[in-house]
CSV table of C-alpha atoms and ligand atoms in Angstrom, one decimal:
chain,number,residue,atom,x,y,z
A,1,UNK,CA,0.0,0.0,0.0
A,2,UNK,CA,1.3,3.6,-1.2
A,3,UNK,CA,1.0,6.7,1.0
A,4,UNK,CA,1.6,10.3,-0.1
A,5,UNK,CA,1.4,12.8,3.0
A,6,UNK,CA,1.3,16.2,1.9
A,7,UNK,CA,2.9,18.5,5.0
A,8,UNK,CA,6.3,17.6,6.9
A,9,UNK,CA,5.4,19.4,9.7
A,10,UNK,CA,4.5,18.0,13.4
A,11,UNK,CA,1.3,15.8,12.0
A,12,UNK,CA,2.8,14.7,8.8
A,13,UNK,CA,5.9,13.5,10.2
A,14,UNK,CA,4.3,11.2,13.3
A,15,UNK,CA,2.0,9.8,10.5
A,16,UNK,CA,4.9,9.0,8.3
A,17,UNK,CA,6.7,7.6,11.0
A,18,UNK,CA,3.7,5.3,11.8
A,19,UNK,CA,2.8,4.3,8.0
A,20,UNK,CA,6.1,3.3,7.4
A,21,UNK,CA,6.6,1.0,10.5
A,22,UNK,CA,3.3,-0.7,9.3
A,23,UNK,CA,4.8,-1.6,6.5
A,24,UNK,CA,3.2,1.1,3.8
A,25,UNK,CA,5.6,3.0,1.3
A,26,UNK,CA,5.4,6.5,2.2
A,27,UNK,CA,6.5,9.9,0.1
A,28,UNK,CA,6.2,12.9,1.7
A,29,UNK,CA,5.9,16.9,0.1
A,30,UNK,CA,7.0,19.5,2.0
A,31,UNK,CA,6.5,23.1,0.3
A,32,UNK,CA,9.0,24.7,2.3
A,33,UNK,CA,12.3,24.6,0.7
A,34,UNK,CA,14.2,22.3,3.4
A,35,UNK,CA,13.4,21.2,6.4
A,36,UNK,CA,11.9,23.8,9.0
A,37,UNK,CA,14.4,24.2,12.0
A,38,UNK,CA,13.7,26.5,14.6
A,39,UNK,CA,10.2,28.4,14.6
A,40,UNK,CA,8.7,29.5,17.9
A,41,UNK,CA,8.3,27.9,21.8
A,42,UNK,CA,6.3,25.5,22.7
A,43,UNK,CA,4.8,23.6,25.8
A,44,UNK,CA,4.3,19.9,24.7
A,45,UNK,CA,2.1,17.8,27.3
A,46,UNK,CA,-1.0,16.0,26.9
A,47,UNK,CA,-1.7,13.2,24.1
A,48,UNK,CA,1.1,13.6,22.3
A,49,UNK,CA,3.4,13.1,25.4
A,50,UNK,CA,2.5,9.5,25.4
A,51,UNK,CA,2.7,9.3,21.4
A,52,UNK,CA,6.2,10.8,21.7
A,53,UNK,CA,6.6,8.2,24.6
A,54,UNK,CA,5.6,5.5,22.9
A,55,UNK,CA,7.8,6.3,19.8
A,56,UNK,CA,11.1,6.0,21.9
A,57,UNK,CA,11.9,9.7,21.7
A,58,UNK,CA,11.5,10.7,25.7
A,59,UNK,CA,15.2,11.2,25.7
A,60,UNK,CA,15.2,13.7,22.9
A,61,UNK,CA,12.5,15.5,24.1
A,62,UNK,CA,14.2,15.8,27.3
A,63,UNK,CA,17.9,17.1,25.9
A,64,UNK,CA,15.5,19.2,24.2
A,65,UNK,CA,13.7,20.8,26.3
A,66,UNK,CA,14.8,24.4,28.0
A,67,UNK,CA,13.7,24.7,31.9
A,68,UNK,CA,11.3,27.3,32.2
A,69,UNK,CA,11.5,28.7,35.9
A,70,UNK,CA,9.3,31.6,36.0
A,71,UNK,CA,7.0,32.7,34.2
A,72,UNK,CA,6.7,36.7,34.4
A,73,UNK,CA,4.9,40.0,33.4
A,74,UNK,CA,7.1,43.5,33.2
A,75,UNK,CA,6.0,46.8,32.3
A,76,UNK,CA,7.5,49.2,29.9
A,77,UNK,CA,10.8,49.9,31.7
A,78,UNK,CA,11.3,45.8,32.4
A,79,UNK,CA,10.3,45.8,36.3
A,80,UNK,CA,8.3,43.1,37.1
A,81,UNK,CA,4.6,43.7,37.4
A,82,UNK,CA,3.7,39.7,38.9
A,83,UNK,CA,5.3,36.3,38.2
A,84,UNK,CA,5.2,32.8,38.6
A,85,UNK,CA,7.9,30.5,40.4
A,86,UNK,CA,7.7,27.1,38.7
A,87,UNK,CA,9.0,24.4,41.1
A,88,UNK,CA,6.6,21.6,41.2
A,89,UNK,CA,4.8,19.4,38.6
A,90,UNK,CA,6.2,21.0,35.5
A,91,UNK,CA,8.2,17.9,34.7
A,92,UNK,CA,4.8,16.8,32.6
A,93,UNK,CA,5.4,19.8,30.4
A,94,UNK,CA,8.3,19.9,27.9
A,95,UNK,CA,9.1,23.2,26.5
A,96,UNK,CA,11.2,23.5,23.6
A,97,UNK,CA,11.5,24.4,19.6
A,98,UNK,CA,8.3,23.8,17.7
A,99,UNK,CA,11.3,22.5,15.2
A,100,UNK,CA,13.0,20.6,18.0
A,101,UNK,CA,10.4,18.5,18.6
A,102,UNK,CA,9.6,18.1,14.3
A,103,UNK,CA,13.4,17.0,14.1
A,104,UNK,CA,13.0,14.6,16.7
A,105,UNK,CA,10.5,12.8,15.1
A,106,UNK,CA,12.3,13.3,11.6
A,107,UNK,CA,15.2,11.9,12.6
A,108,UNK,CA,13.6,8.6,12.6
A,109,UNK,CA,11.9,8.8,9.3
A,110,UNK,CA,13.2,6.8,6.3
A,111,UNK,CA,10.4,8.1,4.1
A,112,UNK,CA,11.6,10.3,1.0
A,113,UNK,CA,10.7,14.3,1.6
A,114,UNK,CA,10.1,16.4,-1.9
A,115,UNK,CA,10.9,19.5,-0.7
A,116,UNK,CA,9.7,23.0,-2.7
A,117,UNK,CA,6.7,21.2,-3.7
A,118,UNK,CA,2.8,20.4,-3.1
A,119,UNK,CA,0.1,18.8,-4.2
A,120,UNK,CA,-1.5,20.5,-7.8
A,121,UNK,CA,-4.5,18.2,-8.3
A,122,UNK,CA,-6.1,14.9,-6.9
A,123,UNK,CA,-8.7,12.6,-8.4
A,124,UNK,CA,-10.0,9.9,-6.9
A,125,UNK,CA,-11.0,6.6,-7.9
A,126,UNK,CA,-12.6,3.2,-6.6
A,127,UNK,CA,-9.9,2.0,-5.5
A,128,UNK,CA,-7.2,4.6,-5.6
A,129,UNK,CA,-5.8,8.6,-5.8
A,130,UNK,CA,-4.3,9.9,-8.7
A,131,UNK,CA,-2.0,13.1,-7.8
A,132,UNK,CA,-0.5,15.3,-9.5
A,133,UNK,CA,2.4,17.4,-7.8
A,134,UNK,CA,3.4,21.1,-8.4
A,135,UNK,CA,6.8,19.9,-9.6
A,136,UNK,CA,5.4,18.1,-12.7
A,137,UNK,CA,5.5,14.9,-11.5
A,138,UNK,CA,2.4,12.5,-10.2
A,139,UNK,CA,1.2,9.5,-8.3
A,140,UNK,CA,-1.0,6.9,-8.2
A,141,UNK,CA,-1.3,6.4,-4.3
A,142,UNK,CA,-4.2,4.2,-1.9
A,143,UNK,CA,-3.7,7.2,0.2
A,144,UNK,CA,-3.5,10.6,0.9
A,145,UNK,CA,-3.0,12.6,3.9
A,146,UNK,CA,-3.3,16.1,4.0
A,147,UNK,CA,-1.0,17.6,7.2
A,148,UNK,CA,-0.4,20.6,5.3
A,149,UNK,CA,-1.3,22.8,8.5
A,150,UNK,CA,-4.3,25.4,8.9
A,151,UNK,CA,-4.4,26.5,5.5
A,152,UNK,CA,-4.0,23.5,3.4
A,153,UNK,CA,-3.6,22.9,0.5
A,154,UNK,CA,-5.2,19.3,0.3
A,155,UNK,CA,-8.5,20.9,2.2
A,156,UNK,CA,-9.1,23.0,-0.4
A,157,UNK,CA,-8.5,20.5,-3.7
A,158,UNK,CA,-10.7,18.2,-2.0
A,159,UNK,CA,-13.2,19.5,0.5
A,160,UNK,CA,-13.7,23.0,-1.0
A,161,UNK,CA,-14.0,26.0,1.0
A,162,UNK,CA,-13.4,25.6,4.8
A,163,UNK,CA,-12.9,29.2,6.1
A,164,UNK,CA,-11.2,28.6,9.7
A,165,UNK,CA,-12.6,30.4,12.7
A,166,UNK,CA,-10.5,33.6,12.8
A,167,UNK,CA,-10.3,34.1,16.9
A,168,UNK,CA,-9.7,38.1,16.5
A,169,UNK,CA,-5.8,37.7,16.9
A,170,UNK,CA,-2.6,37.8,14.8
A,171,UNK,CA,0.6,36.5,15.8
A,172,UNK,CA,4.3,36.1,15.1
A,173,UNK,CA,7.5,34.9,16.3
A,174,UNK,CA,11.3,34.9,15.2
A,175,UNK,CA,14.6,34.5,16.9
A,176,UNK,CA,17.9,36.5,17.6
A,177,UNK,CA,20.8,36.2,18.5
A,178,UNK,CA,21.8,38.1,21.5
A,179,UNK,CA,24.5,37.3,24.3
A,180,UNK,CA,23.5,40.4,26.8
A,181,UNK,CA,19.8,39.7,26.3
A,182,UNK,CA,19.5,36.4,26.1
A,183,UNK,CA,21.8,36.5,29.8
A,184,UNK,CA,19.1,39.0,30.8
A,185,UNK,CA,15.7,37.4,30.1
A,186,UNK,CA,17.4,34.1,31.7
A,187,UNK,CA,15.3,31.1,32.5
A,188,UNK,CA,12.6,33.0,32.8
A,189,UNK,CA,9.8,33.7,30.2
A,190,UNK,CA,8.8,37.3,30.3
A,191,UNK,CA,6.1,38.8,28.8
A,192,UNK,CA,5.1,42.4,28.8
A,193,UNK,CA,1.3,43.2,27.8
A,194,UNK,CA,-0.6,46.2,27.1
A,195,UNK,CA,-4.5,46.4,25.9
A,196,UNK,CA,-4.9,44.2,23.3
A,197,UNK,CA,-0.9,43.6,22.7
A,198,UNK,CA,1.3,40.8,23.9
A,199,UNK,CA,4.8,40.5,23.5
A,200,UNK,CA,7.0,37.6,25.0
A,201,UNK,CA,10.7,36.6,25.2
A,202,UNK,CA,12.3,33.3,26.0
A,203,UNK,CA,16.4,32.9,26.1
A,204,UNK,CA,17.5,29.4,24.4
A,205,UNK,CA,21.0,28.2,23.8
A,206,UNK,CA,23.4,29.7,21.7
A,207,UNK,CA,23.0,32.8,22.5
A,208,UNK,CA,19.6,33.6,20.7
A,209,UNK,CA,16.2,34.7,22.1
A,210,UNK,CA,12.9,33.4,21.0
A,211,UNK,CA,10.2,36.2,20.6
A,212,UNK,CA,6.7,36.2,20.4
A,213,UNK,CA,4.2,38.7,19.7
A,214,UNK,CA,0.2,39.0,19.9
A,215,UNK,CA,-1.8,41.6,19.1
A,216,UNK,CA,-5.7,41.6,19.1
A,217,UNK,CA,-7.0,42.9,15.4
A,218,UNK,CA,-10.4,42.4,14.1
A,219,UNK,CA,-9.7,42.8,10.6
A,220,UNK,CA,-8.0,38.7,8.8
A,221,UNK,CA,-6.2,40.4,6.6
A,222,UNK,CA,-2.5,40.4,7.0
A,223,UNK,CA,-0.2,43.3,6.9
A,224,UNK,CA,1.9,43.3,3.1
A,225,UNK,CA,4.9,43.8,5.2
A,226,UNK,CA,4.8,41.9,8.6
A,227,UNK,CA,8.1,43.2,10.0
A,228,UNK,CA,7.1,47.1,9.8
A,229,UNK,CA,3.6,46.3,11.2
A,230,UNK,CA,5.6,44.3,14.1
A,231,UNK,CA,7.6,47.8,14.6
A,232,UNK,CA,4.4,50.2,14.0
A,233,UNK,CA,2.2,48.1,16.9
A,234,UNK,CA,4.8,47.2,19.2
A,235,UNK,CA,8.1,49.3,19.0
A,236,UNK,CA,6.9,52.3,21.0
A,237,UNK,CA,6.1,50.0,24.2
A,238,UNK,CA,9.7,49.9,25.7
A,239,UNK,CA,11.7,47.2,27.5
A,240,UNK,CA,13.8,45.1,25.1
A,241,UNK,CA,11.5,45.8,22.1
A,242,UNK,CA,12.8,48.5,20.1
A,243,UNK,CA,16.0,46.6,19.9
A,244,UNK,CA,15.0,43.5,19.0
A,245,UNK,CA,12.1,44.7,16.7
A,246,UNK,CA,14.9,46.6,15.1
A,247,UNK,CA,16.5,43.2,13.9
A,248,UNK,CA,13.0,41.8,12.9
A,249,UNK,CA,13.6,39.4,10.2
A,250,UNK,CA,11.7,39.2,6.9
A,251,UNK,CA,9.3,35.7,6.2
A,252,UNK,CA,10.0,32.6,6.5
A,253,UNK,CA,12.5,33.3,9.2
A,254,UNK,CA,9.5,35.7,10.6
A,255,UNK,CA,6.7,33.8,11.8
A,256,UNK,CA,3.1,35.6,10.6
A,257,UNK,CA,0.1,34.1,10.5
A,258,UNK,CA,-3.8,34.7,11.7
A,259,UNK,CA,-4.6,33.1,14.8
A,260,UNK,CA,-7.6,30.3,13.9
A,261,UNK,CA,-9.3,27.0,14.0
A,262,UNK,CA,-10.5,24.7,12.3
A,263,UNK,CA,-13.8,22.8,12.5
A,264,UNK,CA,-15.2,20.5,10.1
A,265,UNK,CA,-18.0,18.1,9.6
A,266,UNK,CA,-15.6,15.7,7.6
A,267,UNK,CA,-12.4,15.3,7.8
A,268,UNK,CA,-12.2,12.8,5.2
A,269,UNK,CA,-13.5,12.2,2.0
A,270,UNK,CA,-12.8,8.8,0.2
A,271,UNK,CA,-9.1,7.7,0.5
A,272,UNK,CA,-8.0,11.3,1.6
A,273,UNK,CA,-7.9,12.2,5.4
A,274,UNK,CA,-6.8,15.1,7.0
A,275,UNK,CA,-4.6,15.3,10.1
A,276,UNK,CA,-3.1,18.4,12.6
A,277,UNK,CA,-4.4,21.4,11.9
A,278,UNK,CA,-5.8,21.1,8.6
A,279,UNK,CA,-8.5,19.6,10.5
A,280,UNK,CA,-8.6,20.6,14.1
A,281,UNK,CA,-6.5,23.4,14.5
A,282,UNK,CA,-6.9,24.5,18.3
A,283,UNK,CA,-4.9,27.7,17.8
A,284,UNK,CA,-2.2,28.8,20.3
A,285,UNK,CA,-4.4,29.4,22.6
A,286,UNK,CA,-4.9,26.4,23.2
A,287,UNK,CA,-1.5,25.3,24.1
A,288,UNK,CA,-2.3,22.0,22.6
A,289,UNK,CA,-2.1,22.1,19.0
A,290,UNK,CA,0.9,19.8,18.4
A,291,UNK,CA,0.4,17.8,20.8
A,292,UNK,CA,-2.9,16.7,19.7
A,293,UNK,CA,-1.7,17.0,15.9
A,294,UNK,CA,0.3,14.1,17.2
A,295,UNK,CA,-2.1,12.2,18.7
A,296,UNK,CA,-4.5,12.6,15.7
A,297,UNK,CA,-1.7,10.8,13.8
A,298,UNK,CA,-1.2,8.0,16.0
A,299,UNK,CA,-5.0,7.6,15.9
A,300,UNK,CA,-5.6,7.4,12.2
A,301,UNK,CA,-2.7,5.5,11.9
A,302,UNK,CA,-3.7,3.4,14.8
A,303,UNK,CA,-7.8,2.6,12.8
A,304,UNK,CA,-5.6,2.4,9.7
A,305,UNK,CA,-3.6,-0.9,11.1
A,306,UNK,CA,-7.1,-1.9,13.1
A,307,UNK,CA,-9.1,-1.8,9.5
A,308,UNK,CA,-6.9,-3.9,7.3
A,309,UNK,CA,-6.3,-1.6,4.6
A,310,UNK,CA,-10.4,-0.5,4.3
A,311,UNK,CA,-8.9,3.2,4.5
A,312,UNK,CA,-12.6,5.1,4.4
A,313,UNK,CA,-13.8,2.6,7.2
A,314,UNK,CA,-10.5,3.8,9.6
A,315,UNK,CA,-10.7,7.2,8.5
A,316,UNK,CA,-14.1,7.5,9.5
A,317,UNK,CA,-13.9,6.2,13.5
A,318,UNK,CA,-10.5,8.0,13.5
A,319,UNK,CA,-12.3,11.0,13.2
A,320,UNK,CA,-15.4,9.5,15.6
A,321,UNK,CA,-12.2,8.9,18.3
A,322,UNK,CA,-10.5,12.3,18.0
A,323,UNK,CA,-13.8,14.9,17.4
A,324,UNK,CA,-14.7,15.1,20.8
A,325,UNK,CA,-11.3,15.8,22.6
A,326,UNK,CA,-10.7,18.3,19.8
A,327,UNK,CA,-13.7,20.3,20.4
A,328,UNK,CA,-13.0,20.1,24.1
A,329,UNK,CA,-9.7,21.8,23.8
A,330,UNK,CA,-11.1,24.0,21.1
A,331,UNK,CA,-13.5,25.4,23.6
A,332,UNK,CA,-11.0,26.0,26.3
A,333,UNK,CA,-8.7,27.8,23.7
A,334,UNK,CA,-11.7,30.0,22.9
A,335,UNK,CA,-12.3,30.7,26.6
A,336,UNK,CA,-8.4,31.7,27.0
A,337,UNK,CA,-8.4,34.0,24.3
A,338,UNK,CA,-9.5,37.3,26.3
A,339,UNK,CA,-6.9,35.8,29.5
A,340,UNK,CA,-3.7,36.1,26.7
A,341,UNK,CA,-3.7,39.8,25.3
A,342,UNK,CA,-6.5,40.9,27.5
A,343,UNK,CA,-8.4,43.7,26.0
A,344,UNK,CA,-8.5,46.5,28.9
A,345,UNK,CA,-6.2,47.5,32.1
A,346,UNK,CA,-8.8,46.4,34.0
A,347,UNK,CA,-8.6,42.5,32.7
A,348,UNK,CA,-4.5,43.2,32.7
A,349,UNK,CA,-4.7,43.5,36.8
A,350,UNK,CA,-6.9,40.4,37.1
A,351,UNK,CA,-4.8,38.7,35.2
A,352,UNK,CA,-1.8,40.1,37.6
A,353,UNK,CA,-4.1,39.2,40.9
A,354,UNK,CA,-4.4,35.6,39.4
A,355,UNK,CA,-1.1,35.5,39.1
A,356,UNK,CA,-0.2,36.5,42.2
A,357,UNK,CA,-2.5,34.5,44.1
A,358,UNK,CA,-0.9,31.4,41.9
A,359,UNK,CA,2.4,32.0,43.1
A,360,UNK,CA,1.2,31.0,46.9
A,361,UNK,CA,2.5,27.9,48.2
A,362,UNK,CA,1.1,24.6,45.5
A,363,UNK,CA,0.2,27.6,43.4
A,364,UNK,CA,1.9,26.3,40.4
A,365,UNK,CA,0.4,22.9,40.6
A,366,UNK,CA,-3.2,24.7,40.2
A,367,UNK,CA,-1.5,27.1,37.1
A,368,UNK,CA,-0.3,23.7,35.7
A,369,UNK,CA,-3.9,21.4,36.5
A,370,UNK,CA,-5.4,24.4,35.1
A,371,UNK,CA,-3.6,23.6,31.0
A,372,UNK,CA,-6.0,22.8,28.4
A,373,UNK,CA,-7.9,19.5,28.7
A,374,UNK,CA,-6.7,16.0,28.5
A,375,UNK,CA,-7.2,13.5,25.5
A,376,UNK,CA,-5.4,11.0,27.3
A,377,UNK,CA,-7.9,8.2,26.9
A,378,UNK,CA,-7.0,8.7,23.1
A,379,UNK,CA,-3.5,6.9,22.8
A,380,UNK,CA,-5.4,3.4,23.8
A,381,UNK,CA,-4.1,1.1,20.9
A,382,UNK,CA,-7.2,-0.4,19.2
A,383,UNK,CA,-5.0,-2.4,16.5
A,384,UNK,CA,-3.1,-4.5,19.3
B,1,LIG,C1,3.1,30.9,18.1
B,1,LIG,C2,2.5,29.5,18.3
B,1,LIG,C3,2.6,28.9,19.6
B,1,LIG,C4,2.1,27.6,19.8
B,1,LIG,N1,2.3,27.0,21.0
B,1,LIG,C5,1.9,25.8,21.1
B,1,LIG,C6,2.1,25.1,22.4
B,1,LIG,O1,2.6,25.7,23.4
B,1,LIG,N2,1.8,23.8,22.5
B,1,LIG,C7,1.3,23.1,21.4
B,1,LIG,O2,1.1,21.8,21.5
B,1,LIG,N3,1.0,23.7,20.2
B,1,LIG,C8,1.3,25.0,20.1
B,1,LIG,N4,1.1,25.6,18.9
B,1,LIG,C9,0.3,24.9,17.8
B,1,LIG,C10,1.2,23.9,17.0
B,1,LIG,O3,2.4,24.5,16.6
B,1,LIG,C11,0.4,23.4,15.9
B,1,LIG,O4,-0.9,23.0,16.3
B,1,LIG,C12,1.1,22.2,15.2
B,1,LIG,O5,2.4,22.6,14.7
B,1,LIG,C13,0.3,21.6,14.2
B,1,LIG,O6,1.0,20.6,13.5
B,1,LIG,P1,0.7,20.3,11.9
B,1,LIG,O7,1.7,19.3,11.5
B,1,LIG,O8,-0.7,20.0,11.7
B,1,LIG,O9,1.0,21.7,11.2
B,1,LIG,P2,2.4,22.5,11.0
B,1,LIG,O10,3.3,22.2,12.1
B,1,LIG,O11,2.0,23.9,10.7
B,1,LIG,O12,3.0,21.7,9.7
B,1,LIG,C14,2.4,21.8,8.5
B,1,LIG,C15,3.5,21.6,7.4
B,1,LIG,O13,2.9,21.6,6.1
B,1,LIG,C16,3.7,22.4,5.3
B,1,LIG,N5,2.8,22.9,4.3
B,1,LIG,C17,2.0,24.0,4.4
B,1,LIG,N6,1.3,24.2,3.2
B,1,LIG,C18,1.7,23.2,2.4
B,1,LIG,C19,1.4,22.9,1.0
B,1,LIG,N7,0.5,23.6,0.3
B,1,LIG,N8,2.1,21.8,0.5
B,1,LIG,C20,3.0,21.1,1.2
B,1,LIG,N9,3.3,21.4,2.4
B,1,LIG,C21,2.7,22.4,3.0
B,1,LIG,C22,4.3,23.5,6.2
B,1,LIG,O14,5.5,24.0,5.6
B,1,LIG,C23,4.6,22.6,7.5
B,1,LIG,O15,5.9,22.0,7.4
B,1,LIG,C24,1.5,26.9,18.7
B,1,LIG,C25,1.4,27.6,17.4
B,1,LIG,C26,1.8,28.9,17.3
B,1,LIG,C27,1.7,29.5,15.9
């Protein structure tokens, strides 16, 4: 049996990295033109813990992984408005590289990647795909996965017009590289916000510093040149900004992208099934989206191996398995959104009580009980 998965990202990978080991022949597409290091911070719990567990790479995770002792708010001149100590049950959340965690999985991956290209067209059969790719070239596949991420590709060739749920936000990330920064943010991840602006900084290794930025914006449409809009919305607010927005990087190695999800009524249509976020994006905020792009893999690949190559039969009660956890954690997301870049000064000094009222004794036990919802019961093997 032939595979083609469309998207070497988080979801694409973990599904390759099943099909193969179940003995199908697997070609991946990637559009980006090598594989994506780097990219922007993540917390990595939940599902796709165990998934990454039961794929042998807990060591990885942990070399890793960068300690994140304190989590804390500053104001314009860098003085700390609240924080959080991190002592105690943070060793179920792995923080690291969005790219750390893709190379991890990657590493273990015999399947071929086409990089700089997609998928151009698809037409399905009884009892097959045909494909053709955006290099010229095509396949004849039994199936096709679609883990091109939140806007794919494969979503729209085959299901039509899905607009995701825009949540009202925009948000970007890149790296520098720093030494007196990066020694002054620490182990600590600092975040300064203002009304309806977010801006956070995390030091890694080497010298650079990851940055994040979120501003609320009702309007989709993105800004023509990302970097200048960083600098127009966020370069008058102080602290380390107007330096490090003064190195802002142009796209890819700038991060910019609406802040969505997805939700679908299918996410598979004949021998082509979606995984990750081309199907059930959560959206950053809620802190899960990997993780359960992981687990969505291990699922479909887990009814795939359950089904004996009936590939609309798995697709459909892997989608009956994950739907219900995914709109669970799309919920909570949607709840978060006002807690992240609150709005007003008013929801800014809640947020600072809360805060402080967290860092009391077993404080940061409630701060980490209180992470999206679980999913756990999802990574119980059905195939045997
Ligand atoms: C700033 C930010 C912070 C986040 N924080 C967290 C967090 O703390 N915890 C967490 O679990 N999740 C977090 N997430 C969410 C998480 O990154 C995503 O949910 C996860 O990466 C989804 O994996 P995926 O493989 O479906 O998509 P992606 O990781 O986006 O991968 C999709 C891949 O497909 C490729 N691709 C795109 N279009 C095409 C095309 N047309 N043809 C071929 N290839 C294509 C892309 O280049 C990419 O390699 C965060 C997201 C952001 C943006």
């Amino acid at each position: 049996m032939k595979a083609l998965v469309c998207g070497a990202g988080i979801a694409g990978l973990t599904m390759a990295w099943h099909l193969e080991r179940a003995g199908w022949e697997v070609e991946m597409v990637e559009r980006a033109a090598a594989f994506r290091d780097g990219g922007y911070m993540i917390d990595f719990y939940g599902p796709g813990f165990q998934v990454a567990e039961r794929m042998g790479l807990r060591q990885r995770l942990m070399e890793a992984r960068y300690p994140v002792n304190e989590l804390s708010y500053v104001d314009r001149t860098g003085r700390q408005t609240s924080h959080l100590t991190l002592t105690s049950g943070m060793e179920q959340v792995v923080s690291l590289l969005r790219g750390d965690l893709a190379r991890a999985i990657a590493d273990d991956v015999q399947a071929p990647i086409v990089y700089g290209a997609s998928v151009e067209s698809v037409e399905q059969g009884a009892d097959g795909v045909s494909l053709r790719l955006t290099d010229g070239t095509s396949r004849d596949v039994d199936l096709l996965v679609g883990a091109d991420g939140a806007h794919s590709r494969v979503r729209g060739l085959v299901f039509g017009d899905v607009a995701p749920r825009y949540l009202g936000h925009q948000v970007a990330a890149y790296m520098v590289n720093d030494e007196a920064l990066n020694r002054r943010i620490g182990t600590r991840y600092q975040m300064l916000t203002e009304p309806g602006l977010m801006a956070g900084a995390y030091a890694l290794r080497d010298d650079r510093l990851a940055l994040l930025f979120l501003r609320r914006e009702p309007d989709p449409a993105l800004p023509a040149d990302p970097a200048a809009a960083l600098g127009r919305h966020f370069g008058h607010l102080g602290w380390i900004l107007p330096e490090v927005l003064s190195r802002c990087p142009d796209p890819p190695e700038l991060y910019y992208d609406q802040v969505t999800q997805v939700e679908m009524a299918h996410w598979h249509r004949g021998r082509v099934v979606l995984v990750g976020d081309a199907c059930q994006a959560v959206s950053l905020f809620a802190g899960h989206g990997a993780s359960m792009a992981m687990a969505g893999a291990w699922v479909l690949a887990d009814e795939l191996a359950a089904g004996r190559g009936d590939v609309p039969a798995a697709a459909a009660r892997y989608q009956a398995r994950m739907a219900p956890a995914i709109g669970e954690v799309q919920r909570f997301g949607r709840r978060f959104v006002k807690w992240m870049a609150p709005s007003n000064r008013w929801r800014i000094g809640v947020r600072d009580l809360l805060f402080r009222l967290a860092a009391l004794p077993g404080g940061d036990r409630l701060f980490v009980n209180s992470l999206s919802p679980g999913g756990h019961h999802l990574i119980t093997s059905r195939s045997g």
